[in-house]
Short mmCIF file of C-alpha atoms and ligand atoms in Angstrom, two decimals:
data_model
loop_
_atom_site.label_atom_id
_atom_site.label_comp_id
_atom_site.label_asym_id
_atom_site.label_seq_id
_atom_site.Cartn_x
_atom_site.Cartn_y
_atom_site.Cartn_z
CA UNK A 1 161.51 110.94 94.26
CA UNK A 2 159.17 108.67 92.47
CA UNK A 3 155.70 109.11 92.90
CA UNK A 4 153.72 106.57 94.84
CA UNK A 5 149.74 106.32 94.93
CA UNK A 6 147.16 105.68 97.25
CA UNK A 7 143.02 105.66 95.83
CA UNK A 8 140.66 107.61 98.30
CA UNK A 9 137.10 108.26 98.14
CA UNK A 10 136.59 111.46 97.09
CA UNK A 11 132.58 111.39 96.94
CA UNK A 12 129.38 109.25 98.14
CA UNK A 13 125.90 108.75 96.67
CA UNK A 14 122.74 106.32 97.27
CA UNK A 15 119.42 105.78 95.90
CA UNK A 16 116.34 103.80 97.10
CA UNK A 17 113.05 103.69 95.22
CA UNK A 18 110.01 105.89 96.91
CA UNK A 19 108.08 102.68 97.38
CA UNK A 20 107.80 100.99 100.77
CA UNK A 21 106.43 98.00 101.70
CA UNK A 22 106.05 98.12 105.65
CA UNK A 23 106.06 94.81 107.94
CA UNK A 24 102.37 95.39 108.35
CA UNK A 25 101.81 95.34 104.26
CA UNK A 26 103.87 92.09 104.62
CA UNK A 27 101.62 90.26 106.68
CA UNK A 28 99.06 90.55 104.50
CA UNK A 29 100.80 88.66 101.73
CA UNK A 30 102.49 85.41 104.22
CA UNK A 31 102.24 84.14 107.44
CA UNK A 32 104.21 86.91 109.52
CA UNK A 33 104.06 89.52 112.01
CA UNK A 34 105.61 93.18 112.70
CA UNK A 35 106.34 91.94 115.38
CA UNK A 36 108.32 88.43 114.55
CA UNK A 37 110.24 90.39 112.06
CA UNK A 38 111.58 93.27 113.66
CA UNK A 39 112.47 91.07 116.64
CA UNK A 40 114.39 88.18 114.25
CA UNK A 41 116.20 91.15 111.86
CA UNK A 42 115.83 94.76 113.32
CA UNK A 43 113.55 95.16 109.73
CA UNK A 44 110.60 97.90 109.57
CA UNK A 45 110.43 98.35 105.98
CA UNK A 46 111.99 98.05 102.83
CA UNK A 47 112.24 100.00 99.08
CA UNK A 48 110.97 98.17 95.81
CA UNK A 49 112.30 99.52 92.84
CA UNK A 50 109.70 99.82 89.63
CA UNK A 51 112.84 100.98 87.05
CA UNK A 52 115.19 97.91 87.80
CA UNK A 53 119.13 98.00 88.75
CA UNK A 54 120.78 99.93 86.16
CA UNK A 55 118.28 103.37 86.85
CA UNK A 56 119.06 102.66 90.62
CA UNK A 57 122.82 102.41 90.25
CA UNK A 58 123.03 105.15 87.88
CA UNK A 59 121.32 107.50 90.41
CA UNK A 60 123.36 106.82 92.93
CA UNK A 61 126.04 107.15 90.69
CA UNK A 62 125.27 110.59 89.39
CA UNK A 63 125.06 111.85 93.03
CA UNK A 64 128.48 110.42 93.69
CA UNK A 65 129.93 112.24 91.02
CA UNK A 66 128.21 115.15 91.69
CA UNK A 67 129.21 114.70 95.79
CA UNK A 68 132.82 113.93 94.43
CA UNK A 69 132.36 117.24 91.80
CA UNK A 70 133.55 115.09 88.60
CA UNK A 71 132.02 114.74 85.65
CA UNK A 72 132.09 111.87 83.56
CA UNK A 73 134.72 112.46 80.76
CA UNK A 74 137.15 112.18 83.92
CA UNK A 75 135.99 107.99 84.76
CA UNK A 76 138.50 105.74 83.28
CA UNK A 77 136.63 102.57 85.22
CA UNK A 78 133.43 101.91 86.87
CA UNK A 79 133.05 98.51 88.21
CA UNK A 80 129.06 97.46 89.29
CA UNK A 81 128.31 94.71 92.31
CA UNK A 82 125.18 93.53 91.57
CA UNK A 83 124.23 89.61 91.30
CA UNK A 84 120.58 91.07 89.75
CA UNK A 85 121.69 93.17 86.53
CA UNK A 86 118.80 93.84 84.49
CA UNK A 87 120.16 91.83 81.84
CA UNK A 88 122.43 89.13 81.40
CA UNK A 89 124.16 91.59 78.93
CA UNK A 90 124.60 94.15 78.41
CA UNK A 91 126.52 95.37 81.97
CA UNK A 92 125.65 96.84 84.23
CA UNK A 93 128.36 98.66 84.51
CA UNK A 94 127.59 99.47 80.69
CA UNK A 95 124.08 101.09 81.12
CA UNK A 96 125.46 103.36 83.79
CA UNK A 97 128.36 104.53 81.53
CA UNK A 98 126.17 105.39 78.70
CA UNK A 99 123.67 107.30 81.65
CA UNK A 100 126.68 108.95 83.51
CA UNK A 101 128.52 110.29 80.13
CA UNK A 102 131.39 108.08 81.07
CA UNK A 103 132.62 107.20 77.55
CA UNK A 104 136.25 107.11 78.41
CA UNK A 105 135.54 104.19 80.88
CA UNK A 106 136.24 100.21 80.83
CA UNK A 107 133.44 99.13 82.54
CA UNK A 108 132.11 95.50 83.93
CA UNK A 109 129.89 93.99 86.73
CA UNK A 110 131.38 92.48 89.84
CA UNK A 111 129.40 88.79 90.96
CA UNK A 112 129.97 88.43 94.51
CA UNK A 113 126.35 88.82 96.16
CA UNK A 114 126.07 90.97 98.97
CA UNK A 115 129.94 91.47 99.00
CA UNK A 116 129.71 92.96 96.06
CA UNK A 117 130.95 96.47 96.62
CA UNK A 118 133.27 96.13 98.92
CA UNK A 119 135.29 93.21 95.95
CA UNK A 120 134.26 95.91 93.98
CA UNK A 121 135.83 98.56 95.74
CA UNK A 122 139.13 96.68 96.54
CA UNK A 123 139.41 95.51 93.07
CA UNK A 124 139.17 99.56 92.06
CA UNK A 125 141.85 100.16 94.07
CA UNK A 126 143.91 97.84 92.82
CA UNK A 127 143.68 99.30 89.65
CA UNK A 128 144.16 103.16 90.68
CA UNK A 129 146.88 102.41 92.69
CA UNK A 130 148.54 99.76 90.62
CA UNK A 131 148.91 102.88 88.22
CA UNK A 132 146.10 101.81 85.22
CA UNK A 133 143.57 103.98 86.24
CA UNK A 134 143.54 107.13 88.07
CA UNK A 135 139.47 107.98 88.51
CA UNK A 136 137.12 104.85 89.08
CA UNK A 137 133.13 104.62 89.85
CA UNK A 138 132.19 101.69 92.07
CA UNK A 139 128.82 100.91 92.61
CA UNK A 140 126.73 98.44 94.38
CA UNK A 141 123.19 98.14 93.40
CA UNK A 142 121.09 95.29 93.75
CA UNK A 143 116.91 94.17 93.16
CA UNK A 144 116.94 91.40 95.29
CA UNK A 145 112.61 91.98 95.01
CA UNK A 146 113.03 90.51 91.38
CA UNK A 147 114.64 86.96 92.82
CA UNK A 148 112.60 86.40 95.96
CA UNK A 149 109.63 84.34 95.99
CA UNK A 150 106.81 86.43 97.71
CA UNK A 151 104.74 83.82 99.17
CA UNK A 152 108.11 82.33 101.05
CA UNK A 153 108.29 83.93 104.19
CA UNK A 154 111.65 82.93 105.15
CA UNK A 155 113.18 85.05 102.64
CA UNK A 156 110.57 87.84 101.42
CA UNK A 157 110.82 89.88 104.56
CA UNK A 158 114.31 90.03 104.39
CA UNK A 159 115.46 92.21 101.55
CA UNK A 160 114.61 95.56 99.64
CA UNK A 161 116.32 97.85 96.63
CA UNK A 162 118.73 99.89 96.42
CA UNK A 163 122.03 101.17 95.16
CA UNK A 164 124.89 102.98 96.61
CA UNK A 165 127.95 104.55 94.87
CA UNK A 166 132.02 106.17 95.52
CA UNK A 167 134.11 108.04 93.38
CA UNK A 168 138.09 106.83 94.00
CA UNK A 169 140.43 108.48 92.87
CA UNK A 170 144.21 108.16 93.07
CA UNK A 171 146.43 110.97 94.02
CA UNK A 172 150.02 111.45 93.85
CA UNK A 173 152.70 112.23 96.48
CA UNK A 174 156.22 112.01 97.68
CA UNK A 175 157.51 108.40 98.09
CA UNK A 176 156.74 106.54 101.09
CA UNK A 177 154.11 109.36 102.69
CA UNK A 178 151.14 107.36 100.96
CA UNK A 179 151.99 103.93 99.84
CA UNK A 180 149.17 101.56 100.70
CA UNK A 181 149.45 97.75 100.04
CA UNK A 182 146.59 95.48 99.90
CA UNK A 183 145.81 91.94 101.72
CA UNK A 184 144.34 88.50 100.55
CA UNK A 185 142.54 85.77 102.36
CA UNK A 186 145.92 84.01 102.35
CA UNK A 187 147.44 86.94 104.33
CA UNK A 188 148.85 86.32 108.01
CA UNK A 189 148.80 89.39 110.02
CA UNK A 190 151.73 90.70 110.43
CA UNK A 191 154.01 93.91 110.03
CA UNK A 192 155.53 92.28 107.21
CA UNK A 193 152.74 90.57 105.73
CA UNK A 194 152.28 91.34 102.30
CA UNK A 195 149.07 93.46 102.63
CA UNK A 196 150.20 95.53 105.47
CA UNK A 197 150.07 99.06 104.67
CA UNK A 198 153.56 100.98 104.86
CA UNK A 199 151.46 104.54 106.24
CA UNK A 200 147.77 104.97 106.81
CA UNK A 201 148.38 108.35 107.61
CA UNK A 202 147.12 110.33 104.67
CA UNK A 203 144.19 108.21 103.70
CA UNK A 204 143.27 105.31 101.47
CA UNK A 205 141.90 102.04 101.21
CA UNK A 206 143.06 98.98 102.72
CA UNK A 207 144.56 96.70 103.49
CA UNK A 208 141.86 94.48 102.80
CA UNK A 209 140.77 90.68 102.92
CA UNK A 210 138.00 89.19 100.53
CA UNK A 211 136.95 85.14 101.29
CA UNK A 212 135.19 82.80 99.20
CA UNK A 213 133.65 79.34 99.72
CA UNK A 214 132.04 77.62 96.74
CA UNK A 215 131.77 74.26 99.05
CA UNK A 216 128.95 75.99 100.76
CA UNK A 217 127.31 77.58 97.75
CA UNK A 218 123.63 75.79 98.99
CA UNK A 219 123.04 77.95 101.37
CA UNK A 220 122.40 80.83 99.21
CA UNK A 221 121.19 80.17 95.92
CA UNK A 222 119.00 82.18 93.35
CA UNK A 223 118.82 80.94 89.75
CA UNK A 224 119.59 82.76 87.10
CA UNK A 225 116.44 84.30 85.24
CA UNK A 226 116.51 83.13 81.95
CA UNK A 227 118.32 79.83 82.74
CA UNK A 228 116.52 78.75 85.52
CA UNK A 229 114.16 76.64 83.89
CA UNK A 230 116.44 74.57 81.64
CA UNK A 231 119.37 73.72 83.73
CA UNK A 232 117.95 74.13 87.81
CA UNK A 233 115.43 71.25 87.20
CA UNK A 234 115.97 69.98 91.02
CA UNK A 235 115.17 73.38 92.26
CA UNK A 236 111.41 74.02 90.83
CA UNK A 237 110.85 77.04 92.22
CA UNK A 238 113.18 79.26 90.69
CA UNK A 239 113.62 81.39 93.70
CA UNK A 240 115.94 82.28 95.75
CA UNK A 241 116.95 79.89 98.21
CA UNK A 242 118.56 80.25 101.54
CA UNK A 243 119.32 78.00 104.53
CA UNK A 244 118.94 81.00 107.04
CA UNK A 245 120.46 79.58 110.31
CA UNK A 246 123.42 78.44 108.43
CA UNK A 247 124.04 81.84 106.59
CA UNK A 248 123.43 83.45 110.24
CA UNK A 249 126.20 80.90 111.65
CA UNK A 250 128.75 81.75 109.05
CA UNK A 251 128.13 85.44 109.34
CA UNK A 252 128.91 85.87 112.99
CA UNK A 253 132.09 84.14 112.70
CA UNK A 254 134.07 85.29 109.37
CA UNK A 255 132.88 88.70 109.68
CA UNK A 256 135.22 89.63 112.88
CA UNK A 257 137.34 87.10 111.47
CA UNK A 258 137.52 89.16 108.71
CA UNK A 259 138.03 92.61 110.70
CA UNK A 260 140.40 91.02 113.06
CA UNK A 261 142.31 90.34 110.15
CA UNK A 262 142.44 93.83 108.38
CA UNK A 263 143.71 95.63 112.05
CA UNK A 264 146.30 93.33 112.51
CA UNK A 265 147.35 94.33 109.06
CA UNK A 266 146.86 97.23 109.65
CA UNK A 267 148.62 97.60 113.32
CA UNK A 268 145.19 99.08 114.15
CA UNK A 269 142.96 97.88 117.32
CA UNK A 270 139.32 97.74 117.35
CA UNK A 271 139.05 100.84 119.58
CA UNK A 272 140.98 103.06 116.62
CA UNK A 273 137.92 102.35 114.39
CA UNK A 274 135.54 105.05 114.45
CA UNK A 275 132.40 103.03 112.48
CA UNK A 276 132.16 99.19 111.52
CA UNK A 277 129.99 99.98 108.27
CA UNK A 278 128.42 96.32 108.16
CA UNK A 279 126.70 94.83 105.66
CA UNK A 280 123.13 95.48 106.98
CA UNK A 281 121.35 91.95 106.79
CA UNK A 282 120.35 91.22 110.60
CA UNK A 283 120.49 93.67 113.26
CA UNK A 284 121.38 90.41 115.55
CA UNK A 285 124.47 89.59 113.18
CA UNK A 286 125.87 93.55 113.73
CA UNK A 287 124.96 93.43 117.33
CA UNK A 288 127.02 89.72 117.59
CA UNK A 289 129.99 90.96 115.86
CA UNK A 290 129.93 94.58 118.20
CA UNK A 291 129.82 91.90 121.29
CA UNK A 292 132.38 89.45 119.57
CA UNK A 293 134.73 93.08 118.91
CA UNK A 294 134.26 94.39 122.28
CA UNK A 295 132.81 96.94 120.84
CA UNK A 296 129.57 99.29 121.39
CA UNK A 297 126.34 99.61 119.31
CA UNK A 298 127.16 103.13 118.88
CA UNK A 299 130.14 102.17 116.72
CA UNK A 300 128.24 100.14 114.46
CA UNK A 301 125.58 102.16 112.25
CA UNK A 302 122.53 100.50 111.30
CA UNK A 303 119.80 101.56 108.70
CA UNK A 304 118.29 98.34 107.97
CA UNK A 305 115.22 99.17 109.60
CA UNK A 306 114.37 101.70 107.08
CA UNK A 307 115.54 99.50 103.95
CA UNK A 308 115.71 95.92 104.80
CA UNK A 309 118.91 93.89 103.16
CA UNK A 310 119.92 95.72 99.91
CA UNK A 311 122.49 93.00 99.03
CA UNK A 312 125.33 94.85 97.10
CA UNK A 313 124.44 98.50 98.07
CA UNK A 314 123.96 97.98 101.66
CA UNK A 315 127.35 99.40 102.70
CA UNK A 316 127.43 102.07 99.95
CA UNK A 317 124.23 103.52 101.53
CA UNK A 318 125.46 103.65 104.90
CA UNK A 319 128.69 105.12 103.81
CA UNK A 320 127.23 107.72 102.11
CA UNK A 321 124.88 108.39 104.91
CA UNK A 322 127.32 108.80 107.15
CA UNK A 323 129.02 110.69 105.06
CA UNK A 324 125.83 113.45 103.86
CA UNK A 325 125.39 113.68 107.81
CA UNK A 326 128.84 114.81 108.23
CA UNK A 327 129.64 112.08 110.87
CA UNK A 328 133.20 111.46 108.66
CA UNK A 329 136.34 113.71 109.41
CA UNK A 330 139.82 113.25 107.84
CA UNK A 331 142.09 111.01 109.73
CA UNK A 332 138.91 108.53 110.96
CA UNK A 333 139.13 104.98 110.23
CA UNK A 334 136.40 102.73 109.30
CA UNK A 335 136.00 99.13 108.38
CA UNK A 336 133.88 97.38 105.89
CA UNK A 337 133.10 94.64 106.24
CA UNK A 338 130.29 92.08 104.04
CA UNK A 339 129.03 88.63 103.41
CA UNK A 340 126.77 87.02 101.09
CA UNK A 341 126.16 84.01 98.75
CA UNK A 342 129.06 82.38 97.40
CA UNK A 343 130.20 82.41 100.21
CA UNK A 344 131.61 85.13 100.29
CA UNK A 345 133.05 87.72 102.46
CA UNK A 346 135.48 90.25 103.36
CA UNK A 347 136.69 93.68 104.90
CA UNK A 348 138.26 96.77 104.28
CA UNK A 349 140.38 99.10 106.45
CA UNK A 350 139.16 103.05 104.70
CA UNK A 351 140.96 105.84 106.09
CA UNK A 352 138.72 108.58 105.56
CA UNK A 353 140.19 112.03 104.12
CA UNK A 354 138.38 115.15 103.86
CA UNK A 355 137.74 116.35 99.85
CA UNK A 356 135.76 117.22 97.55
CA UNK A 357 133.27 114.89 98.44
CA UNK A 358 132.91 115.57 102.20
CA UNK A 359 130.04 117.75 102.99
O1 UT7 L 401 123.10 88.99 102.73
C1 UT7 L 401 122.96 87.48 103.71
C2 UT7 L 401 121.46 87.05 103.44
N1 UT7 L 401 120.82 86.24 104.45
C3 UT7 L 401 121.29 86.31 105.73
O2 UT7 L 401 121.55 87.48 106.15
C4 UT7 L 401 120.07 85.53 106.18
C5 UT7 L 401 120.74 85.40 108.30
N2 UT7 L 401 120.06 84.31 108.84
C6 UT7 L 401 118.82 85.08 109.54
O3 UT7 L 401 119.00 86.50 109.54
C7 UT7 L 401 117.96 84.51 110.35
O4 UT7 L 401 118.23 83.34 110.24
C8 UT7 L 401 116.20 84.88 110.01
C9 UT7 L 401 116.19 85.96 110.37
C10 UT7 L 401 116.30 84.26 108.22
C11 UT7 L 401 115.23 83.32 110.51
O5 UT7 L 401 115.56 83.86 112.04
P1 UT7 L 401 115.49 82.72 112.96
O6 UT7 L 401 115.92 83.31 114.05
O7 UT7 L 401 116.93 82.11 112.60
O8 UT7 L 401 114.32 81.59 112.70
P2 UT7 L 401 114.37 80.48 111.95
O9 UT7 L 401 114.26 80.20 110.58
O10 UT7 L 401 115.07 79.63 113.39
O11 UT7 L 401 112.75 80.24 112.70
C12 UT7 L 401 111.83 80.35 113.64
C13 UT7 L 401 110.44 79.94 113.63
C14 UT7 L 401 110.19 78.93 112.67
O12 UT7 L 401 108.94 78.30 113.47
P3 UT7 L 401 108.69 77.10 114.22
O13 UT7 L 401 109.63 75.79 113.33
O14 UT7 L 401 110.08 77.33 115.05
O15 UT7 L 401 107.64 76.99 114.16
C15 UT7 L 401 109.42 79.59 111.20
O16 UT7 L 401 108.68 78.54 110.21
O17 UT7 L 401 110.11 81.11 113.42
C16 UT7 L 401 109.38 80.88 111.63
N3 UT7 L 401 109.39 81.94 110.81
C17 UT7 L 401 108.67 83.27 111.10
N4 UT7 L 401 107.86 83.29 111.76
C18 UT7 L 401 106.85 84.46 111.38
C19 UT7 L 401 110.49 81.69 109.91
N5 UT7 L 401 110.05 82.93 108.87
C20 UT7 L 401 109.06 83.78 109.62
C21 UT7 L 401 108.67 84.56 109.54
N6 UT7 L 401 107.23 84.91 110.20
N7 UT7 L 401 108.76 85.54 108.20
#
């Protein structure tokens, strides 16, 4: 019987910088207060990097590889989801490759802002499931502290720096037992849809949903540091610009839709999900999603109080915390869901499997 493959997460890791900026620190820099920030966002503190995105990404990657029990030469593929690489080139993924000794791996970055890890995870899973590669490192890493105007209270209070990583491996098995097919944004829910998995019993990543809308790109922008003065004269500040209320409305609508989509594809109900691992942008957004899904907040872990919005890093940092706290068991169904600039958004079902990476 021919072998069929399914990519699984076999290890996780994360890294946040030591330097902490509290809400009180910010209130000395801009006209804001600890009370306003906590009430409107849930954020109490954030971390700021002194070394940059690649360094954070490499540190998270090494922890994930240690957790998975693999060495760099076992990696076939490295994808880093980031929109704040230290260089336009080389890619952050190539810098990570050098740092972790993954000489055989093919490496590239994926730009999807705060959806970066989710899109990278799905991309790597498709490569692994196709049989092209066996072992992948997926990293979400961002230093949004570099892009915000620290005089703009509407954005600088929200963001922090960090990195999270996962090691994926394709397991081979008897045909029909582990096949997990992938969804796409055009894929309506239904048992015969292209994204419907034939079995979720043995773990894996998927089905997934990914959406993009370039027509609303102006809601959240940040010009490229080295090019900003040449091409973006209409945005003279050169910093991140955000329409917070529109992004908020976009998030509370699209995240439940994306989650509903993948649950329908998987044939699962919200009650079947152990944890909804959402992008950590604003606790009010998370609470709104929980309410729309008619699920208790206990199923929506939160760490944005400590780290703020770490963009592409927020989902893998949270996933690593759940793993290291021993909160995940074989067969647990998780939903990962994120949204961000682009606009981009999406959701993935992850069926956890105890492995070398389990604590
Ligand atoms: O990864 C995706 C990244 N982006 C997001 O997730 C953003 C989503 N949006 C949000 O999280 C919220 O819209 C914010 C937290 C950004 C803002 O909260 P809000 O409840 O939408 O506030 P608002 O923009 O409606 O502003 C309310 C008031 C305004 O004052 P007036 O006009 O009512 O007098 C603002 O000027 O709060 C003022 N304000 C602040 N006050 C103190 C805005 N920022 C601050 C601040 N401190 N930091």
